[in-house]
XYZ file of C-alpha atoms in Angstrom:
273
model
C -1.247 -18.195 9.414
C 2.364 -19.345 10.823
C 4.057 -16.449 12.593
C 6.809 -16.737 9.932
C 5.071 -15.495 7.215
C 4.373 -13.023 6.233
C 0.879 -11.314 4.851
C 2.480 -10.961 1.297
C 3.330 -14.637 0.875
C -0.318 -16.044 2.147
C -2.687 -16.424 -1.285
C -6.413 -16.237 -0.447
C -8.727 -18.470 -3.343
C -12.374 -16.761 -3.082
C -15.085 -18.430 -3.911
C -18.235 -17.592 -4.541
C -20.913 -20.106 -4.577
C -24.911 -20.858 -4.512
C -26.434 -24.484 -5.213
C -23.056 -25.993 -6.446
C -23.105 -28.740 -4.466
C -22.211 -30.858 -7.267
C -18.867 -29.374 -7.809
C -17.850 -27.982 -4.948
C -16.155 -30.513 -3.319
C -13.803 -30.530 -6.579
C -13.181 -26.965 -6.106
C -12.096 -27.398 -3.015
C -9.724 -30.303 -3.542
C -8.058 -28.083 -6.423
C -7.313 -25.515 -3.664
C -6.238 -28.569 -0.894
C -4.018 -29.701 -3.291
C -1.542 -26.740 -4.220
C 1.723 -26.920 -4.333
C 2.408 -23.738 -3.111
C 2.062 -24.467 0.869
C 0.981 -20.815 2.111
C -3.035 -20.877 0.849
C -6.327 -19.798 2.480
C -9.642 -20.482 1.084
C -12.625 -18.140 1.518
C -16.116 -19.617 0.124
C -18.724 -16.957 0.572
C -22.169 -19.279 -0.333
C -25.523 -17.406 -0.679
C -27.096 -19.946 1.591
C -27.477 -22.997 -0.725
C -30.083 -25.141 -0.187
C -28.703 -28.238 -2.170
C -26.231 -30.005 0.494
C -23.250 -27.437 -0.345
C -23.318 -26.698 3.536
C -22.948 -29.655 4.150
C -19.616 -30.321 2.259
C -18.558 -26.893 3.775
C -19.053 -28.672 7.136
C -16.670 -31.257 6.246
C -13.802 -29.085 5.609
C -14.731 -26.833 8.366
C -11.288 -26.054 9.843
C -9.556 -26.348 6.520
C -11.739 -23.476 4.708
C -12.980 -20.210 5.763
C -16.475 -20.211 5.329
C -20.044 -18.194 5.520
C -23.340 -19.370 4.406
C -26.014 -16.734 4.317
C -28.412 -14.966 1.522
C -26.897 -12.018 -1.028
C -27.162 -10.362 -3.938
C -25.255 -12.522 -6.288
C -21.888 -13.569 -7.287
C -20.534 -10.250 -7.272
C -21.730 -8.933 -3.577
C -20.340 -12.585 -2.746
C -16.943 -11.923 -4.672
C -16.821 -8.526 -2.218
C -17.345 -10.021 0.713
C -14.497 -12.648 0.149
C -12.067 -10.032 0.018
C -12.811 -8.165 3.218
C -12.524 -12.121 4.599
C -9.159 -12.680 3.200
C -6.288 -12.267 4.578
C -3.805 -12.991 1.736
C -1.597 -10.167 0.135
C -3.055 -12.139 -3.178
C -6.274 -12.960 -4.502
C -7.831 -15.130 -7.227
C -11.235 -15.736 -7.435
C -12.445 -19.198 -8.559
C -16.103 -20.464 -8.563
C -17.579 -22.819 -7.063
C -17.680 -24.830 -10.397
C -14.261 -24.372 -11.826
C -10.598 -25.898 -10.267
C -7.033 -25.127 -9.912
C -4.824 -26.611 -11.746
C -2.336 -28.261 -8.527
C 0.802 -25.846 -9.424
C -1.251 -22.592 -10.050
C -0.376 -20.984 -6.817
C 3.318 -21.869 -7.164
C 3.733 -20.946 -10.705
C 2.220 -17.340 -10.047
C 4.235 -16.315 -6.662
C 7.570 -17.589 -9.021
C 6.557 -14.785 -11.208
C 5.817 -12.395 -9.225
C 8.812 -13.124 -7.116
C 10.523 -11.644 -10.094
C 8.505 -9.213 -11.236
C 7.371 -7.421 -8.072
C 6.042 -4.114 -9.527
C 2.958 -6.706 -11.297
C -0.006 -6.159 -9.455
C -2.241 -8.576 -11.709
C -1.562 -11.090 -13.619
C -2.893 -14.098 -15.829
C -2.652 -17.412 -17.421
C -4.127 -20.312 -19.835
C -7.323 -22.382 -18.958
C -8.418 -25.565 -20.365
C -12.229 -24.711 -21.197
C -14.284 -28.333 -19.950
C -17.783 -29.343 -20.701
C -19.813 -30.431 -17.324
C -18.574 -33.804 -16.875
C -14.967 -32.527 -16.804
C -14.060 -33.426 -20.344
C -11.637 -30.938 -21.881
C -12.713 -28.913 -24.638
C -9.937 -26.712 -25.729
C -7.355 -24.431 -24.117
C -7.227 -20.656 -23.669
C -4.694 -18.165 -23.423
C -4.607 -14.319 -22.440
C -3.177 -11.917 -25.402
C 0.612 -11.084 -24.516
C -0.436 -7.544 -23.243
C -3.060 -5.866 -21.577
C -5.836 -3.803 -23.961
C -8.690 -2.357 -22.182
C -10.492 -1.803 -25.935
C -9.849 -5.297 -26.662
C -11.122 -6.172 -23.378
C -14.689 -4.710 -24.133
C -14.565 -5.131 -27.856
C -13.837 -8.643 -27.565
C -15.288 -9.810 -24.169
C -12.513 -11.723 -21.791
C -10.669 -12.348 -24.851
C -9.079 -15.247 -23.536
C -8.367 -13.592 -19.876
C -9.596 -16.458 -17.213
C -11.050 -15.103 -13.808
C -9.755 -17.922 -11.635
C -6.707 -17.926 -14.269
C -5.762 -14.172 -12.670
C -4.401 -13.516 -9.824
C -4.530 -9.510 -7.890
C -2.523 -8.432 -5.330
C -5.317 -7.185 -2.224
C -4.016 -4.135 -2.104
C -5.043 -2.795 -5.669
C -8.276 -4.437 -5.057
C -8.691 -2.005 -2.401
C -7.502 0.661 -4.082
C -10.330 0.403 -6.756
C -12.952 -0.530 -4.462
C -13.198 -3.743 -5.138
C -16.505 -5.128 -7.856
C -19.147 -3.189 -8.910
C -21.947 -4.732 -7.720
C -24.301 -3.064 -9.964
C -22.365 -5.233 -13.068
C -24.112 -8.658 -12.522
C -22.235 -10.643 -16.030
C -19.180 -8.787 -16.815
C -17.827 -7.665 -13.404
C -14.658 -9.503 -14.094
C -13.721 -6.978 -17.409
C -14.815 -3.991 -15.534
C -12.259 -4.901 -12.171
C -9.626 -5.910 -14.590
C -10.409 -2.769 -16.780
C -9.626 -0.557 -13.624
C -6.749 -2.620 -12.523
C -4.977 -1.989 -15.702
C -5.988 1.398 -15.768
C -3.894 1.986 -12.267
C -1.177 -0.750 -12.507
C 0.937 -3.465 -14.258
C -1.057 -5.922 -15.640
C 1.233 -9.456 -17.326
C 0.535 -12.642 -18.367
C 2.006 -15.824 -17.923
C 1.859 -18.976 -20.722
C 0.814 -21.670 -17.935
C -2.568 -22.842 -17.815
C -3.292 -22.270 -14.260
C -7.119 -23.098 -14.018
C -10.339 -25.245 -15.531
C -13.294 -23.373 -16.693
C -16.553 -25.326 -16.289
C -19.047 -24.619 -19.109
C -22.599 -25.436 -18.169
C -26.286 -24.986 -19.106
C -26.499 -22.774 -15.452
C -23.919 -20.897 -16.009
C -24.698 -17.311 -15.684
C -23.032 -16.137 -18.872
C -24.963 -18.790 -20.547
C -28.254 -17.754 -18.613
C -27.931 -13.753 -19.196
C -26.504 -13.821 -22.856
C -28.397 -10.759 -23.608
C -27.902 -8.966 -20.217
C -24.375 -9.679 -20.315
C -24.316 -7.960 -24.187
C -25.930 -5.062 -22.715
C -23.196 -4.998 -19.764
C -20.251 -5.075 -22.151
C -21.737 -2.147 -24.444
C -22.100 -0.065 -20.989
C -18.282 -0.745 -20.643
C -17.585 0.538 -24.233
C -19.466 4.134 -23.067
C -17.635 4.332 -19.640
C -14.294 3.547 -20.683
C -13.765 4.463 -24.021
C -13.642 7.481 -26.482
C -15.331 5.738 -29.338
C -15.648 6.700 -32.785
C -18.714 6.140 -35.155
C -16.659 3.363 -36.599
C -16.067 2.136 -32.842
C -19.745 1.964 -32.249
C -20.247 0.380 -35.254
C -17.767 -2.862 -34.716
C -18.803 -2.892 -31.004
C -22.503 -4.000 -32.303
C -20.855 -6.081 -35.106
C -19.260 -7.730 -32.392
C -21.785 -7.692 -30.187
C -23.689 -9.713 -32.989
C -21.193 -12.169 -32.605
C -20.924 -12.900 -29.111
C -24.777 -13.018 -29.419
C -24.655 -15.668 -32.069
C -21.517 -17.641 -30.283
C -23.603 -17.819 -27.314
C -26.691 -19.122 -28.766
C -24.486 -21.817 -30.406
C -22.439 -22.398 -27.476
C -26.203 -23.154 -25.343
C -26.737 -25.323 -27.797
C -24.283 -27.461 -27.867
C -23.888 -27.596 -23.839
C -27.481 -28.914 -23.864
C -27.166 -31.554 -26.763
C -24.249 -32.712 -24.620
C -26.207 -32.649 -21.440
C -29.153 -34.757 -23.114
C -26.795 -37.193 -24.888
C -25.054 -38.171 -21.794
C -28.345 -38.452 -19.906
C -29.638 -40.594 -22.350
C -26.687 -42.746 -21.685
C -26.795 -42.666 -17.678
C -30.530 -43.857 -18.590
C -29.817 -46.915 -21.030
């Protein structure tokens, strides 16, 4: 970091990854390629196996890196933030990119709105090969029963951006929350801070067949209802739309699986012929 500047102004991008190799390097151009000059990027990898080292190697210098086993995504998102040394943090996966004015776009606001200690923008949802599928905002303000009642509800993880300092404050992830750590950190952020959103899309969302949120469905259900006991004072009538909803998300996923994979087979079939 230059001697000129100062903590506040460096942004840290923390990734987690594990057997990504195919993205990676895509990631990590998305992150290269900011406008904003005054970036880090931390990739925590649970000792991948499938070349991802490798393309780690090639950047070494460039990225901050570690490659050895954990517990997951969330133990992985942890460990990124003791690593970083930005005043701001965004965590984007290993599968998912930056859109090239993210960075820039978020310190603008926050230039101006100091007393913000999270905030969010739009993401362009893509299928695996990149392909965009359709665009996603955040609501104009923050709703913590929204949040669990209606999943993300259009809040992007590397679409937000958290000043280090409340992250600390709150302890950072819950690693005992596998699927839905991102609600339950942005649950307690609100719950101790300003919370805003911003109508830029700022990131790329990668939807694939591995995708954890894909994989767990049913784990991740169980996660969110969890939520709805911790945080809120619910009603009978609460309870009752929290498993309507629940119902939903449970038939939105199975859908959503489905159509990944039809994708996935389609476009094989045309590699093939």
């Amino acid at each position: 970091m230059d001697q000129g500047i100062k903590k506040e102004t460096l942004v840290s991008i923390v990734t987690p990854s594990y057997n990504q190799a195919e993205f990676i390097e895509e990631t990590i151009l998305s992150v290269q390629n900011q406008t904003y000059p005054f970036v880090e990027h931390v990739i925590v990898d649970g000792a991948s196996t499938d070349g991802t080292v490798d393309i780690l190697m090639k950047y070494h210098g460039k990225i901050v890196w570690v490659s050895k086993p954990d517990n997951g995504e969330t133990e992985a998102m942890n460990k990124g933030i003791k690593m970083a040394k930005g005043g701001l943090i965004s965590f984007v996966s290993s599968d998912n990119t930056l859109e090239p004015n993210a960075v820039e776009r978020v310190i603008s606001f926050l230039e101006k709105h100091p007393e913000v200690d999270m905030v969010s923008g739009g993401s362009h949802l893509m299928d695996i090969h990149g392909k965009v599928i359709k665009a996603a905002f955040p609501p104009n303000f923050f709703s913590i029963k929204r949040l669990i009642l209606k999943g993300s509800c259009g809040i992007s993880e590397p679409a937000t951006f958290i000043r280090k300092k409340i992250l600390e404050e709150v302890g950072g992830l819950d690693e005992k929350i596998k699927y839905a750590n991102d609600v339950d950190l942005w649950i307690r952020v609100g719950m101790k801070s300003s919370v805003k959103t911003i109508s830029y899309i700022l990131a790329n969302v990668r939807q694939q067949p591995r995708s954890l949120t894909i994989k767990r469905s049913k784990e991740l259900r169980a996660e969110f209802r969890m939520l709805g006991k911790r945080y809120l004072k619910m009603s009978i009538l609460d309870y009752a739309l929290l498993y309507y909803l629940d119902m939903r998300r449970y038939i939105y996923h199975r859908l959503r699986d489905r159509i990944i994979n039809l994708n996935l087979n389609s476009n094989q079939k045309k590699d093939i012929y």
